[in-house]
Coordinates of C-alpha atoms in Angstrom, one line a residue:
M34 CA -16.5 2.4 -7.5
N35 CA -14.5 3.2 -10.6
E36 CA -12.5 0.1 -11.6
N37 CA -10.1 2.2 -13.6
L38 CA -8.8 4.1 -10.5
A39 CA -6.2 1.3 -9.9
A40 CA -4.8 1.9 -13.4
K41 CA -4.2 5.7 -12.8
T42 CA -0.8 7.1 -11.8
I43 CA -0.1 9.0 -8.6
T44 CA 0.2 12.1 -10.8
E45 CA -3.3 11.5 -12.1
L46 CA -4.8 10.6 -8.7
A47 CA -3.3 13.2 -6.4
P48 CA -5.2 16.2 -7.7
L49 CA -8.4 14.2 -7.8
I50 CA -8.0 13.2 -4.2
E51 CA -6.9 16.7 -3.1
S52 CA -10.0 18.2 -4.7
K53 CA -12.1 15.4 -3.2
E54 CA -13.4 14.4 -6.6
V55 CA -12.1 10.9 -5.8
S56 CA -12.1 9.1 -2.5
P57 CA -9.0 7.3 -1.2
V58 CA -11.4 4.6 -0.2
D59 CA -12.6 4.1 -3.8
V60 CA -8.9 4.0 -5.0
A61 CA -8.1 1.4 -2.3
L62 CA -11.0 -0.8 -3.2
S63 CA -10.1 -0.5 -6.9
V64 CA -6.5 -1.6 -6.1
L65 CA -7.7 -4.5 -4.0
E66 CA -10.1 -5.6 -6.7
R67 CA -7.3 -5.5 -9.3
V68 CA -5.0 -7.5 -7.0
K69 CA -7.7 -10.1 -6.4
K70 CA -8.3 -10.3 -10.2
F71 CA -4.7 -10.7 -11.3
D72 CA -2.5 -11.8 -8.4
G73 CA -3.2 -15.5 -8.7
E74 CA -1.8 -15.3 -12.2
I75 CA 1.2 -13.0 -11.7
N76 CA 2.0 -13.8 -8.0
S77 CA 3.1 -10.3 -7.2
H78 CA 2.1 -10.2 -3.6
I79 CA 3.5 -12.1 -0.6
Y80 CA 0.8 -10.5 1.6
V81 CA -2.3 -8.5 0.9
G82 CA -4.0 -6.6 3.6
T83 CA -7.6 -7.3 4.4
E84 CA -10.2 -5.1 3.0
E85 CA -11.1 -3.9 6.5
E86 CA -7.4 -2.9 7.2
V87 CA -7.0 -1.1 3.9
V88 CA -10.3 0.7 4.0
T89 CA -9.7 1.8 7.6
A90 CA -6.4 3.4 6.5
A91 CA -8.0 4.9 3.5
K92 CA -10.8 6.4 5.6
A93 CA -8.3 7.9 8.0
A94 CA -6.5 9.6 5.1
E95 CA -9.8 10.8 3.7
A96 CA -10.8 12.3 7.1
E97 CA -7.5 14.2 7.3
I98 CA -8.0 15.6 3.7
T99 CA -11.6 16.5 4.4
L100 CA -10.5 18.5 7.5
G101 CA -8.1 20.4 5.3
D102 CA -4.9 18.6 6.4
Y103 CA -3.7 17.6 2.9
K104 CA -0.1 16.5 3.2
G105 CA 0.8 16.4 -0.5
P106 CA 0.6 14.2 -3.6
L107 CA 1.0 10.9 -1.7
H108 CA -1.8 11.6 0.8
G109 CA -4.5 9.1 0.3
I110 CA -2.5 6.9 -2.1
P111 CA -2.5 3.2 -1.5
L112 CA 0.9 1.6 -2.1
A113 CA 2.3 -1.9 -1.8
L114 CA 5.9 -2.3 -0.5
K115 CA 8.5 -4.8 -1.6
D116 CA 8.9 -7.3 1.3
I117 CA 12.4 -6.0 2.1
F118 CA 11.1 -3.0 4.0
Y119 CA 10.3 -3.3 7.7
V120 CA 6.8 -2.3 8.8
K121 CA 6.4 -2.4 12.5
G122 CA 4.4 -5.4 13.7
E123 CA 4.3 -7.1 10.3
K124 CA 6.2 -10.0 8.8
T125 CA 9.2 -9.1 6.6
T126 CA 10.6 -12.2 4.9
I127 CA 13.1 -10.5 2.5
G128 CA 12.0 -13.2 0.1
S129 CA 13.8 -15.9 2.2
K130 CA 12.5 -18.9 4.0
I131 CA 15.0 -18.2 6.7
H132 CA 13.1 -15.1 7.7
K133 CA 9.6 -16.5 7.3
D134 CA 8.7 -15.6 10.9
L135 CA 10.6 -12.3 11.2
I136 CA 8.3 -9.6 12.7
A137 CA 9.6 -6.1 12.4
D138 CA 9.9 -4.2 15.6
T139 CA 10.2 -0.8 13.9
D140 CA 9.4 0.9 10.6
A141 CA 12.0 1.3 7.9
T142 CA 12.9 5.0 7.3
V143 CA 11.2 4.9 3.9
V144 CA 8.1 3.5 5.5
E145 CA 8.0 6.3 8.1
K146 CA 8.4 8.9 5.4
L147 CA 5.7 7.4 3.3
K148 CA 3.3 7.3 6.3
E149 CA 4.2 11.0 7.1
A150 CA 3.3 11.9 3.5
G151 CA -0.1 10.3 4.0
A152 CA 0.3 7.1 2.0
F153 CA -1.0 3.8 3.3
F154 CA -0.2 0.2 2.4
T155 CA -2.2 -2.5 0.8
G156 CA 0.4 -5.3 1.3
K157 CA 3.9 -6.7 0.6
L158 CA 5.2 -7.5 -2.8
N159 CA 7.2 -10.5 -3.9
L160 CA 10.9 -10.3 -4.6
H161 CA 14.0 -12.4 -5.3
E162 CA 15.6 -13.7 -2.1
Y163 CA 17.4 -10.7 -0.4
A164 CA 16.5 -8.6 -3.5
T165 CA 19.5 -10.1 -5.4
G166 CA 17.7 -10.9 -8.6

């Protein structure tokens, strides 16, 4: 796995993924490794998906691309979402202790659109309470 993949931009990764020079699985593993290496210091994540969850999503994207169903530049790209966006079945705290147990019953529109574009998620990112910072 190339550790530098997590440092590449979407613009750099998209053509590599489309041409199958780079696997979404390798990108996802690189991102998870980077999170593991730095998140204790910078506290960017509220939640990080398990390697199994993230790799499963990456393999699904890779399979679609391999079958010729490339959806565009976000297809196969791992993203983390601010914890203000609802993801069905997942906690969404909005950075507030009041919502520490809130489980979304639907996806936010932006989440739906990102999924339709072929992106997948590695976790939820920290934010000021109610994104007011």
